[in-house]
PDB file of C-alpha atoms in Angstrom:
ATOM      1  CA  MET S   1      39.023 -70.507  38.319  1.00  0.00           C
ATOM      2  CA  LYS S   2      41.221 -68.874  35.721  1.00  0.00           C
ATOM      3  CA  ILE S   3      38.302 -66.687  34.714  1.00  0.00           C
ATOM      4  CA  PHE S   4      37.791 -65.597  38.345  1.00  0.00           C
ATOM      5  CA  ARG S   5      41.465 -64.713  38.684  1.00  0.00           C
ATOM      6  CA  PHE S   6      41.332 -62.741  35.432  1.00  0.00           C
ATOM      7  CA  VAL S   7      38.254 -60.792  36.573  1.00  0.00           C
ATOM      8  CA  ALA S   8      39.792 -60.127  39.963  1.00  0.00           C
ATOM      9  CA  ALA S   9      43.013 -58.954  38.369  1.00  0.00           C
ATOM     10  CA  PHE S  10      41.032 -56.498  36.241  1.00  0.00           C
ATOM     11  CA  ILE S  11      38.576 -55.210  38.873  1.00  0.00           C
ATOM     12  CA  VAL S  12      41.015 -54.590  41.748  1.00  0.00           C
ATOM     13  CA  PRO S  13      43.255 -52.146  39.826  1.00  0.00           C
ATOM     14  CA  SER S  14      40.178 -50.409  38.379  1.00  0.00           C
ATOM     15  CA  CYS S  15      38.701 -49.859  41.829  1.00  0.00           C
ATOM     16  CA  TYR S  16      42.055 -48.620  43.025  1.00  0.00           C
ATOM     17  CA  VAL S  17      42.228 -46.041  40.202  1.00  0.00           C
ATOM     18  CA  ILE S  18      38.651 -44.886  40.829  1.00  0.00           C
ATOM     19  CA  PHE S  19      39.353 -44.562  44.542  1.00  0.00           C
ATOM     20  CA  LEU S  20      42.448 -42.470  43.862  1.00  0.00           C
ATOM     21  CA  ARG S  21      40.476 -40.174  41.570  1.00  0.00           C
ATOM     22  CA  PHE S  22      37.724 -39.798  44.173  1.00  0.00           C
ATOM     23  CA  VAL S  23      40.257 -38.953  46.854  1.00  0.00           C
ATOM     24  CA  GLY S  24      41.932 -36.521  44.463  1.00  0.00           C
ATOM     25  CA  CYS S  25      38.621 -34.768  43.735  1.00  0.00           C
ATOM     26  CA  LEU S  26      37.900 -34.447  47.443  1.00  0.00           C
ATOM     27  CA  SER S  27      41.316 -33.022  48.079  1.00  0.00           C
ATOM     28  CA  ASN S  28      40.927 -30.572  45.179  1.00  0.00           C
ATOM     29  CA  ASP S  29      37.530 -29.427  46.489  1.00  0.00           C
ATOM     30  CA  GLU S  30      38.903 -28.954  49.958  1.00  0.00           C
ATOM     31  CA  PHE S  31      41.893 -27.113  48.549  1.00  0.00           C
ATOM     32  CA  SER S  32      39.710 -24.817  46.431  1.00  0.00           C
ATOM     33  CA  LYS S  33      37.418 -24.121  49.388  1.00  0.00           C
ATOM     34  CA  SER S  34      40.335 -23.352  51.627  1.00  0.00           C
ATOM     35  CA  ARG S  35      41.867 -21.164  48.945  1.00  0.00           C
ATOM     36  CA  ASN S  36      38.600 -19.231  48.471  1.00  0.00           C
ATOM     37  CA  HIS S  37      38.255 -18.830  52.212  1.00  0.00           C
ATOM     38  CA  LYS S  38      41.844 -17.674  52.395  1.00  0.00           C
ATOM     39  CA  SER S  39      41.330 -15.177  49.560  1.00  0.00           C
ATOM     40  CA  ILE S  40      38.224 -13.786  51.292  1.00  0.00           C
ATOM     41  CA  GLN S  41      40.166 -13.441  54.530  1.00  0.00           C
ATOM     42  CA  GLU S  42      42.991 -11.705  52.646  1.00  0.00           C
ATOM     43  CA  ASN S  43      40.500  -9.331  51.001  1.00  0.00           C
ATOM     44  CA  LEU S  44      38.971  -8.544  54.359  1.00  0.00           C
ATOM     45  CA  TYR S  45      42.424  -8.018  55.792  1.00  0.00           C
ATOM     46  CA  LYS S  46      43.526  -5.774  52.937  1.00  0.00           C
ATOM     47  CA  MET S  47      40.242  -3.846  52.849  1.00  0.00           C
ATOM     48  CA  GLY S  48      40.314  -1.504  55.781  1.00  0.00           C
ATOM     49  CA  PRO S  49      37.482   0.719  56.976  1.00  0.00           C
ATOM     50  CA  GLN S  50      38.532   3.504  54.594  1.00  0.00           C
ATOM     51  CA  THR S  51      38.388   1.183  51.566  1.00  0.00           C
ATOM     52  CA  ALA S  52      35.020  -0.142  52.698  1.00  0.00           C
ATOM     53  CA  SER S  53      33.666   3.401  52.937  1.00  0.00           C
ATOM     54  CA  HIS S  54      35.039   4.187  49.458  1.00  0.00           C
ATOM     55  CA  ILE S  55      33.254   1.135  48.049  1.00  0.00           C
ATOM     56  CA  ALA S  56      29.998   2.168  49.737  1.00  0.00           C
ATOM     57  CA  VAL S  57      30.218   5.746  48.414  1.00  0.00           C
ATOM     58  CA  HIS S  58      31.101   4.471  44.928  1.00  0.00           C
ATOM     59  CA  GLY S  59      28.058   2.187  44.960  1.00  0.00           C
ATOM     60  CA  LEU S  60      25.695   4.916  46.174  1.00  0.00           C
ATOM     61  CA  LEU S  61      26.947   7.364  43.537  1.00  0.00           C
ATOM     62  CA  LEU S  62      26.428   4.916  40.710  1.00  0.00           C
ATOM     63  CA  TRP S  63      23.079   3.826  42.136  1.00  0.00           C
ATOM     64  CA  ALA S  64      21.892   7.443  42.136  1.00  0.00           C
ATOM     65  CA  SER S  65      23.362   8.071  38.681  1.00  0.00           C
ATOM     66  CA  MET S  66      22.587   4.948  36.644  1.00  0.00           C
ATOM     67  CA  GLY S  67      19.823   3.499  38.779  1.00  0.00           C
ATOM     68  CA  PHE S  68      17.709   6.605  39.432  1.00  0.00           C
ATOM     69  CA  LEU S  69      18.609   9.825  37.596  1.00  0.00           C
ATOM     70  CA  THR S  70      19.064   8.275  34.154  1.00  0.00           C
ATOM     71  CA  PRO S  71      15.723   6.368  34.116  1.00  0.00           C
ATOM     72  CA  VAL S  72      13.860   9.349  35.587  1.00  0.00           C
ATOM     73  CA  GLY S  73      15.451  11.602  32.956  1.00  0.00           C
ATOM     74  CA  ILE S  74      14.105   9.276  30.279  1.00  0.00           C
ATOM     75  CA  LEU S  75      10.656   9.506  31.876  1.00  0.00           C
ATOM     76  CA  THR S  76      10.706  13.307  31.794  1.00  0.00           C
ATOM     77  CA  ILE S  77      11.558  13.536  28.103  1.00  0.00           C
ATOM     78  CA  ARG S  78       8.828  10.988  27.418  1.00  0.00           C
ATOM     79  CA  MET S  79       6.336  13.059  29.405  1.00  0.00           C
ATOM     80  CA  SER S  80       7.234  16.158  27.393  1.00  0.00           C
ATOM     81  CA  ASN S  81       5.851  14.439  24.299  1.00  0.00           C
ATOM     82  CA  LYS S  82       2.509  13.753  26.018  1.00  0.00           C
ATOM     83  CA  VAL S  83       1.626  17.265  27.203  1.00  0.00           C
ATOM     84  CA  GLU S  84      -0.140  19.766  24.953  1.00  0.00           C
ATOM     85  CA  SER S  85       1.159  22.927  26.617  1.00  0.00           C
ATOM     86  CA  VAL S  86       4.344  24.341  25.117  1.00  0.00           C
ATOM     87  CA  ILE S  87       5.458  25.688  28.500  1.00  0.00           C
ATOM     88  CA  LYS S  88       5.071  22.301  30.201  1.00  0.00           C
ATOM     89  CA  ALA S  89       6.931  20.622  27.357  1.00  0.00           C
ATOM     90  CA  ARG S  90       9.847  23.042  27.785  1.00  0.00           C
ATOM     91  CA  VAL S  91       9.860  22.436  31.557  1.00  0.00           C
ATOM     92  CA  PHE S  92      10.078  18.665  31.056  1.00  0.00           C
ATOM     93  CA  PHE S  93      12.781  19.107  28.405  1.00  0.00           C
ATOM     94  CA  TYR S  94      15.029  21.229  30.631  1.00  0.00           C
ATOM     95  CA  LEU S  95      14.351  18.902  33.549  1.00  0.00           C
ATOM     96  CA  HIS S  96      15.560  16.044  31.346  1.00  0.00           C
ATOM     97  CA  ILE S  97      18.794  17.911  30.626  1.00  0.00           C
ATOM     98  CA  ILE S  98      19.367  18.738  34.308  1.00  0.00           C
ATOM     99  CA  LEU S  99      18.793  15.158  35.451  1.00  0.00           C
ATOM    100  CA  GLN S 100      21.052  13.694  32.780  1.00  0.00           C
ATOM    101  CA  MET S 101      23.860  16.142  33.506  1.00  0.00           C
ATOM    102  CA  LEU S 102      23.629  15.338  37.229  1.00  0.00           C
ATOM    103  CA  SER S 103      23.810  11.673  36.297  1.00  0.00           C
ATOM    104  CA  VAL S 104      26.977  12.268  34.266  1.00  0.00           C
ATOM    105  CA  VAL S 105      28.582  14.253  37.102  1.00  0.00           C
ATOM    106  CA  LEU S 106      27.857  11.559  39.692  1.00  0.00           C
ATOM    107  CA  ALA S 107      29.076   8.805  37.358  1.00  0.00           C
ATOM    108  CA  THR S 108      32.289  10.754  36.728  1.00  0.00           C
ATOM    109  CA  VAL S 109      32.916  11.159  40.465  1.00  0.00           C
ATOM    110  CA  GLY S 110      32.307   7.441  40.960  1.00  0.00           C
ATOM    111  CA  ALA S 111      34.725   6.584  38.142  1.00  0.00           C
ATOM    112  CA  ILE S 112      37.428   8.843  39.594  1.00  0.00           C
ATOM    113  CA  MET S 113      36.998   7.159  42.988  1.00  0.00           C
ATOM    114  CA  SER S 114      37.326   3.762  41.332  1.00  0.00           C
ATOM    115  CA  ILE S 115      40.549   4.738  39.532  1.00  0.00           C
ATOM    116  CA  ARG S 116      42.175   6.271  42.602  1.00  0.00           C
ATOM    117  CA  ASN S 117      41.162   3.831  45.329  1.00  0.00           C
ATOM    118  CA  PHE S 118      40.427   0.421  43.797  1.00  0.00           C
ATOM    119  CA  GLU S 119      42.307  -2.314  41.999  1.00  0.00           C
ATOM    120  CA  ASN S 120      41.362  -1.914  38.326  1.00  0.00           C
ATOM    121  CA  SER S 121      42.551  -5.187  36.834  1.00  0.00           C
ATOM    122  CA  PHE S 122      39.326  -5.478  34.756  1.00  0.00           C
ATOM    123  CA  ASN S 123      39.117  -9.196  35.478  1.00  0.00           C
ATOM    124  CA  ASN S 124      35.365  -9.164  36.239  1.00  0.00           C
ATOM    125  CA  ASN S 125      32.213  -8.179  34.403  1.00  0.00           C
ATOM    126  CA  HIS S 126      31.472  -5.224  36.678  1.00  0.00           C
ATOM    127  CA  GLN S 127      34.684  -3.386  35.806  1.00  0.00           C
ATOM    128  CA  ARG S 128      34.422  -4.163  32.087  1.00  0.00           C
ATOM    129  CA  LEU S 129      30.811  -3.012  31.878  1.00  0.00           C
ATOM    130  CA  GLY S 130      31.654   0.077  33.917  1.00  0.00           C
ATOM    131  CA  LEU S 131      34.425   1.088  31.516  1.00  0.00           C
ATOM    132  CA  ALA S 132      32.203   0.625  28.448  1.00  0.00           C
ATOM    133  CA  LEU S 133      29.347   2.417  30.185  1.00  0.00           C
ATOM    134  CA  TYR S 134      31.462   5.415  31.076  1.00  0.00           C
ATOM    135  CA  GLY S 135      32.623   5.822  27.454  1.00  0.00           C
ATOM    136  CA  ALA S 136      29.074   5.487  26.126  1.00  0.00           C
ATOM    137  CA  LEU S 137      27.841   8.032  28.666  1.00  0.00           C
ATOM    138  CA  TRP S 138      30.177  10.763  27.454  1.00  0.00           C
ATOM    139  CA  LEU S 139      29.441   9.841  23.848  1.00  0.00           C
ATOM    140  CA  GLN S 140      25.750  10.420  24.569  1.00  0.00           C
ATOM    141  CA  VAL S 141      26.548  13.817  26.086  1.00  0.00           C
ATOM    142  CA  SER S 142      28.501  14.779  22.960  1.00  0.00           C
ATOM    143  CA  ILE S 143      25.638  13.678  20.723  1.00  0.00           C
ATOM    144  CA  GLY S 144      23.209  15.744  22.793  1.00  0.00           C
ATOM    145  CA  PHE S 145      25.224  18.925  22.271  1.00  0.00           C
ATOM    146  CA  PHE S 146      25.253  18.463  18.465  1.00  0.00           C
ATOM    147  CA  LYS S 147      21.479  18.311  18.076  1.00  0.00           C
ATOM    148  CA  PRO S 148      20.419  19.334  14.551  1.00  0.00           C
ATOM    149  CA  PRO S 149      17.705  22.006  14.244  1.00  0.00           C
ATOM    150  CA  ARG S 150      14.141  21.107  13.300  1.00  0.00           C
ATOM    151  CA  GLY S 151      13.639  20.596   9.596  1.00  0.00           C
ATOM    152  CA  ASN S 152      17.168  19.320   9.076  1.00  0.00           C
ATOM    153  CA  LYS S 153      17.499  16.022   7.223  1.00  0.00           C
ATOM    154  CA  ARG S 154      19.847  14.654   9.892  1.00  0.00           C
ATOM    155  CA  ARG S 155      17.317  15.270  12.679  1.00  0.00           C
ATOM    156  CA  SER S 156      15.623  11.866  12.282  1.00  0.00           C
ATOM    157  CA  MET S 157      18.936   9.987  12.275  1.00  0.00           C
ATOM    158  CA  TRP S 158      20.118  11.946  15.313  1.00  0.00           C
ATOM    159  CA  TYR S 159      16.906  11.124  17.166  1.00  0.00           C
ATOM    160  CA  VAL S 160      17.229   7.380  16.472  1.00  0.00           C
ATOM    161  CA  VAL S 161      20.883   7.275  17.577  1.00  0.00           C
ATOM    162  CA  HIS S 162      20.225   9.376  20.687  1.00  0.00           C
ATOM    163  CA  TRP S 163      17.226   7.246  21.673  1.00  0.00           C
ATOM    164  CA  LEU S 164      18.936   3.881  21.093  1.00  0.00           C
ATOM    165  CA  LEU S 165      22.136   4.892  22.891  1.00  0.00           C
ATOM    166  CA  GLY S 166      20.243   6.386  25.834  1.00  0.00           C
ATOM    167  CA  THR S 167      18.096   3.280  26.219  1.00  0.00           C
ATOM    168  CA  ALA S 168      21.164   1.016  26.031  1.00  0.00           C
ATOM    169  CA  ILE S 169      23.005   3.118  28.647  1.00  0.00           C
ATOM    170  CA  SER S 170      20.048   2.926  31.016  1.00  0.00           C
ATOM    171  CA  LEU S 171      19.654  -0.847  30.668  1.00  0.00           C
ATOM    172  CA  VAL S 172      23.395  -1.608  30.930  1.00  0.00           C
ATOM    173  CA  GLY S 173      23.662   0.759  33.901  1.00  0.00           C
ATOM    174  CA  ILE S 174      20.914  -1.139  35.735  1.00  0.00           C
ATOM    175  CA  ILE S 175      22.594  -4.471  34.948  1.00  0.00           C
ATOM    176  CA  ASN S 176      25.942  -3.129  36.152  1.00  0.00           C
ATOM    177  CA  ILE S 177      24.460  -2.177  39.510  1.00  0.00           C
ATOM    178  CA  TYR S 178      23.444  -5.808  39.998  1.00  0.00           C
ATOM    179  CA  THR S 179      26.936  -6.975  39.018  1.00  0.00           C
ATOM    180  CA  GLY S 180      28.398  -4.423  41.429  1.00  0.00           C
ATOM    181  CA  LEU S 181      26.317  -5.809  44.284  1.00  0.00           C
ATOM    182  CA  LYS S 182      27.489  -9.303  43.394  1.00  0.00           C
ATOM    183  CA  ALA S 183      31.130  -8.174  43.242  1.00  0.00           C
ATOM    184  CA  TYR S 184      30.758  -6.506  46.635  1.00  0.00           C
ATOM    185  CA  HIS S 185      29.394  -9.755  48.077  1.00  0.00           C
ATOM    186  CA  ASN S 186      32.237 -11.775  46.566  1.00  0.00           C
ATOM    187  CA  LYS S 187      34.853  -9.375  47.881  1.00  0.00           C
ATOM    188  CA  THR S 188      33.515  -8.916  51.406  1.00  0.00           C
ATOM    189  CA  SER S 189      31.280 -12.009  51.868  1.00  0.00           C
ATOM    190  CA  ARG S 190      28.601  -9.638  53.197  1.00  0.00           C
ATOM    191  CA  SER S 191      24.957 -10.146  52.297  1.00  0.00           C
ATOM    192  CA  THR S 192      23.515  -7.831  49.641  1.00  0.00           C
ATOM    193  CA  THR S 193      20.020  -9.354  49.537  1.00  0.00           C
ATOM    194  CA  LEU S 194      18.303  -6.335  51.095  1.00  0.00           C
ATOM    195  CA  TRP S 195      19.971  -3.873  48.685  1.00  0.00           C
ATOM    196  CA  THR S 196      19.107  -6.096  45.734  1.00  0.00           C
ATOM    197  CA  ILE S 197      15.443  -6.235  46.768  1.00  0.00           C
ATOM    198  CA  LEU S 198      15.247  -2.462  47.302  1.00  0.00           C
ATOM    199  CA  PHE S 199      16.838  -1.737  43.924  1.00  0.00           C
ATOM    200  CA  THR S 200      14.529  -4.226  42.195  1.00  0.00           C
ATOM    201  CA  VAL S 201      11.452  -2.597  43.762  1.00  0.00           C
ATOM    202  CA  GLN S 202      12.644   0.855  42.659  1.00  0.00           C
ATOM    203  CA  ILE S 203      13.289  -0.225  39.079  1.00  0.00           C
ATOM    204  CA  SER S 204       9.936  -2.030  38.956  1.00  0.00           C
ATOM    205  CA  LEU S 205       8.107   1.138  40.029  1.00  0.00           C
ATOM    206  CA  ILE S 206       9.921   3.214  37.413  1.00  0.00           C
ATOM    207  CA  ALA S 207       9.143   0.630  34.719  1.00  0.00           C
ATOM    208  CA  PHE S 208       5.475   0.536  35.765  1.00  0.00           C
ATOM    209  CA  PHE S 209       5.214   4.328  35.558  1.00  0.00           C
ATOM    210  CA  TYR S 210       6.976   4.271  32.177  1.00  0.00           C
ATOM    211  CA  LEU S 211       4.433   1.805  30.778  1.00  0.00           C
ATOM    212  CA  PHE S 212       1.479   3.526  32.483  1.00  0.00           C
ATOM    213  CA  GLN S 213       2.134   6.832  30.714  1.00  0.00           C
ATOM    214  CA  ASP S 214       0.788   5.529  27.412  1.00  0.00           C
ATOM    215  CA  LYS S 215      -2.425   4.310  29.034  1.00  0.00           C
ATOM    216  CA  TRP S 216      -3.053   7.382  31.223  1.00  0.00           C
ATOM    217  CA  HIS S 217      -3.840   9.672  28.294  1.00  0.00           C
ATOM    218  CA  TYR S 218      -6.116   6.991  26.852  1.00  0.00           C
ATOM    219  CA  LEU S 219      -7.941   6.591  30.171  1.00  0.00           C
ATOM    220  CA  GLN S 220      -8.422  10.340  30.452  1.00  0.00           C
ATOM    221  CA  LYS S 221      -9.989  10.440  26.982  1.00  0.00           C
ATOM    222  CA  GLN S 222     -12.260   7.532  27.876  1.00  0.00           C
ATOM    223  CA  GLY S 223     -13.415   9.356  31.004  1.00  0.00           C
ATOM    224  CA  VAL S 224     -14.207  12.524  29.031  1.00  0.00           C
ATOM    225  CA  ILE S 225     -16.129  10.625  26.366  1.00  0.00           C
ATOM    226  CA  LEU S 226     -18.145   8.581  28.850  1.00  0.00           C
ATOM    227  CA  GLY S 227     -18.958  11.452  31.222  1.00  0.00           C
ATOM    228  CA  HIS S 228     -19.269  14.347  28.782  1.00  0.00           C
ATOM    229  CA  ASP S 229     -22.989  14.385  28.114  1.00  0.00           C
ATOM    230  CA  HIS S 230     -24.248  13.394  31.600  1.00  0.00           C
ATOM    231  CA  GLY S 231     -26.703  10.746  30.507  1.00  0.00           C
ATOM    232  CA  GLN S 232     -27.315  11.996  26.969  1.00  0.00           C
ATOM    233  CA  PRO S 233     -26.477   9.550  24.171  1.00  0.00           C
ATOM    234  CA  ALA S 234     -23.073  10.234  22.687  1.00  0.00           C
ATOM    235  CA  VAL S 235     -22.684  11.147  19.055  1.00  0.00           C
ATOM    236  CA  GLY S 236     -21.799   8.126  16.983  1.00  0.00           C
ATOM    237  CA  SER S 237     -22.801   5.686  19.764  1.00  0.00           C
ATOM    238  CA  GLY S 238     -25.463   4.027  17.634  1.00  0.00           C
ATOM    239  CA  THR S 239     -28.438   5.593  19.531  1.00  0.00           C
ATOM    240  CA  THR S 240     -30.979   7.333  17.296  1.00  0.00           C
ATOM    241  CA  LEU S 241     -32.760  10.441  18.516  1.00  0.00           C
ATOM    242  CA  PRO S 242     -36.606  10.592  18.200  1.00  0.00           C
ATOM    243  CA  HIS S 243     -37.946  12.529  15.214  1.00  0.00           C
ATOM    244  CA  VAL S 244     -40.102  15.542  16.106  1.00  0.00           C
ATOM    245  CA  ASN S 245     -42.454  17.108  13.536  1.00  0.00           C
ATOM    246  CA  LEU S 246     -42.373  20.905  13.719  1.00  0.00           C
ATOM    247  CA  THR S 247     -44.600  23.465  12.014  1.00  0.00           C
ATOM    248  CA  ASP S 248     -43.227  26.247   9.866  1.00  0.00           C
ATOM    249  CA  GLY S 249     -43.653  28.775  12.689  1.00  0.00           C
ATOM    250  CA  GLU S 250     -41.897  26.567  15.200  1.00  0.00           C
ATOM    251  CA  ARG S 251     -39.039  25.922  12.828  1.00  0.00           C
ATOM    252  CA  GLY S 252     -38.312  29.644  12.687  1.00  0.00           C
ATOM    253  CA  LYS S 253     -38.069  29.808  16.469  1.00  0.00           C
ATOM    254  CA  VAL S 254     -35.592  26.940  16.848  1.00  0.00           C
ATOM    255  CA  MET S 255     -32.263  28.185  18.128  1.00  0.00           C
ATOM    256  CA  LEU S 256     -29.059  26.725  16.775  1.00  0.00           C
ATOM    257  CA  PRO S 257     -26.606  25.778  19.534  1.00  0.00           C
ATOM    258  CA  GLY S 258     -23.328  27.549  19.402  1.00  0.00           C
ATOM    259  CA  GLU S 259     -24.724  30.426  17.290  1.00  0.00           C
ATOM    260  CA  PRO S 260     -23.111  33.768  18.151  1.00  0.00           C
ATOM    261  CA  CYS S 261     -25.182  36.441  19.892  1.00  0.00           C
ATOM    262  CA  ALA S 262     -27.452  33.837  21.499  1.00  0.00           C
ATOM    263  CA  LYS S 263     -29.259  36.376  23.720  1.00  0.00           C
ATOM    264  CA  ARG S 264     -30.199  38.550  20.757  1.00  0.00           C
ATOM    265  CA  ASN S 265     -31.590  35.535  18.912  1.00  0.00           C
ATOM    266  CA  ALA S 266     -33.622  34.574  21.978  1.00  0.00           C
ATOM    267  CA  LEU S 267     -35.224  38.044  22.148  1.00  0.00           C
ATOM    268  CA  ARG S 268     -35.922  37.986  18.450  1.00  0.00           C
ATOM    269  CA  ASN S 269     -37.631  34.594  18.741  1.00  0.00           C
ATOM    270  CA  LEU S 270     -39.613  35.912  21.694  1.00  0.00           C
ATOM    271  CA  PHE S 271     -41.056  38.897  19.809  1.00  0.00           C
ATOM    272  CA  ASP S 272     -41.693  36.979  16.556  1.00  0.00           C
TER     273      ASP S 272
END
C-alpha cells in the first residue's frame, strides 16, 4: 500500500507537468501560426498595387538578366571557339559582349528599383546573394575591359579568372532567381509553382544546348567519315584492296589522282 501511494505521488505530478508542456506547445504553435498569418496580412496590407508591380518588374528584369542573357552570352563565347571561320568567331565574340552588357544594364536597373522601392534589411538569402552578385557582376565587367593582348604572360591567368568568375556569376544568379521566387511567395502567399517550372525548363534547355555543343562537332565529323566514300572502304578501316598485276605498258598509262593538268595527262596516255 505504501508502495502504491509512493508511485501515485510520483506519477500524478509527472503527468501534470507533461500535460502543461503539451498545452504550452499547442499554444505556442497556435501563437506562431497566428503571428505568421498576421504578418502575411500586414505585408499584403502594406504592399499596395504599385509595390506589387515594382516587385514583378524587378523579378522580370533579373530573370532576363541573370536567367537568360548571362547564360546565352556564355554559350556564344563558347560557340566562337568551335567555328573555323574568323568572321563567324568575331561575330560570336561581339555578340557575347553585347549580351553581357545588356545583362549588366538590366541588373543595374533592377538593383536601383530594389534600393528605391523595397525594404533592404538584408535579413534573407535573396537580398544577401543579390548584393554579392551585383558586386561580382561589375568586377567581371572591369576584368573584361583590362584584357591582356595575345602573347602576354598574364593572358592565361586573366582567362582563368574571367572564366571562373563568369561561371560563378551565372550559377549564383540562377540560384538567386529561385530564392527570389521563394521570397515573393513568403511575402505575398501567392503561388509561384508555374514560374518555377517555366524557369526550370528554360535553364534545362540552355544546359542541354551547352552540353550538346561538344558532341555536335564530333557527330558532324562522324557523318563525314562514314558518308565520304559512298560505299568505298575508308582508309585505315582495316579493309584491304585487291592486288592487280599490271604490265609495264599499263603502268605507264595509270593516272595519279590529284595530279595537276589531269586533262593533258589523259590525252598523253591516249596517244601513247
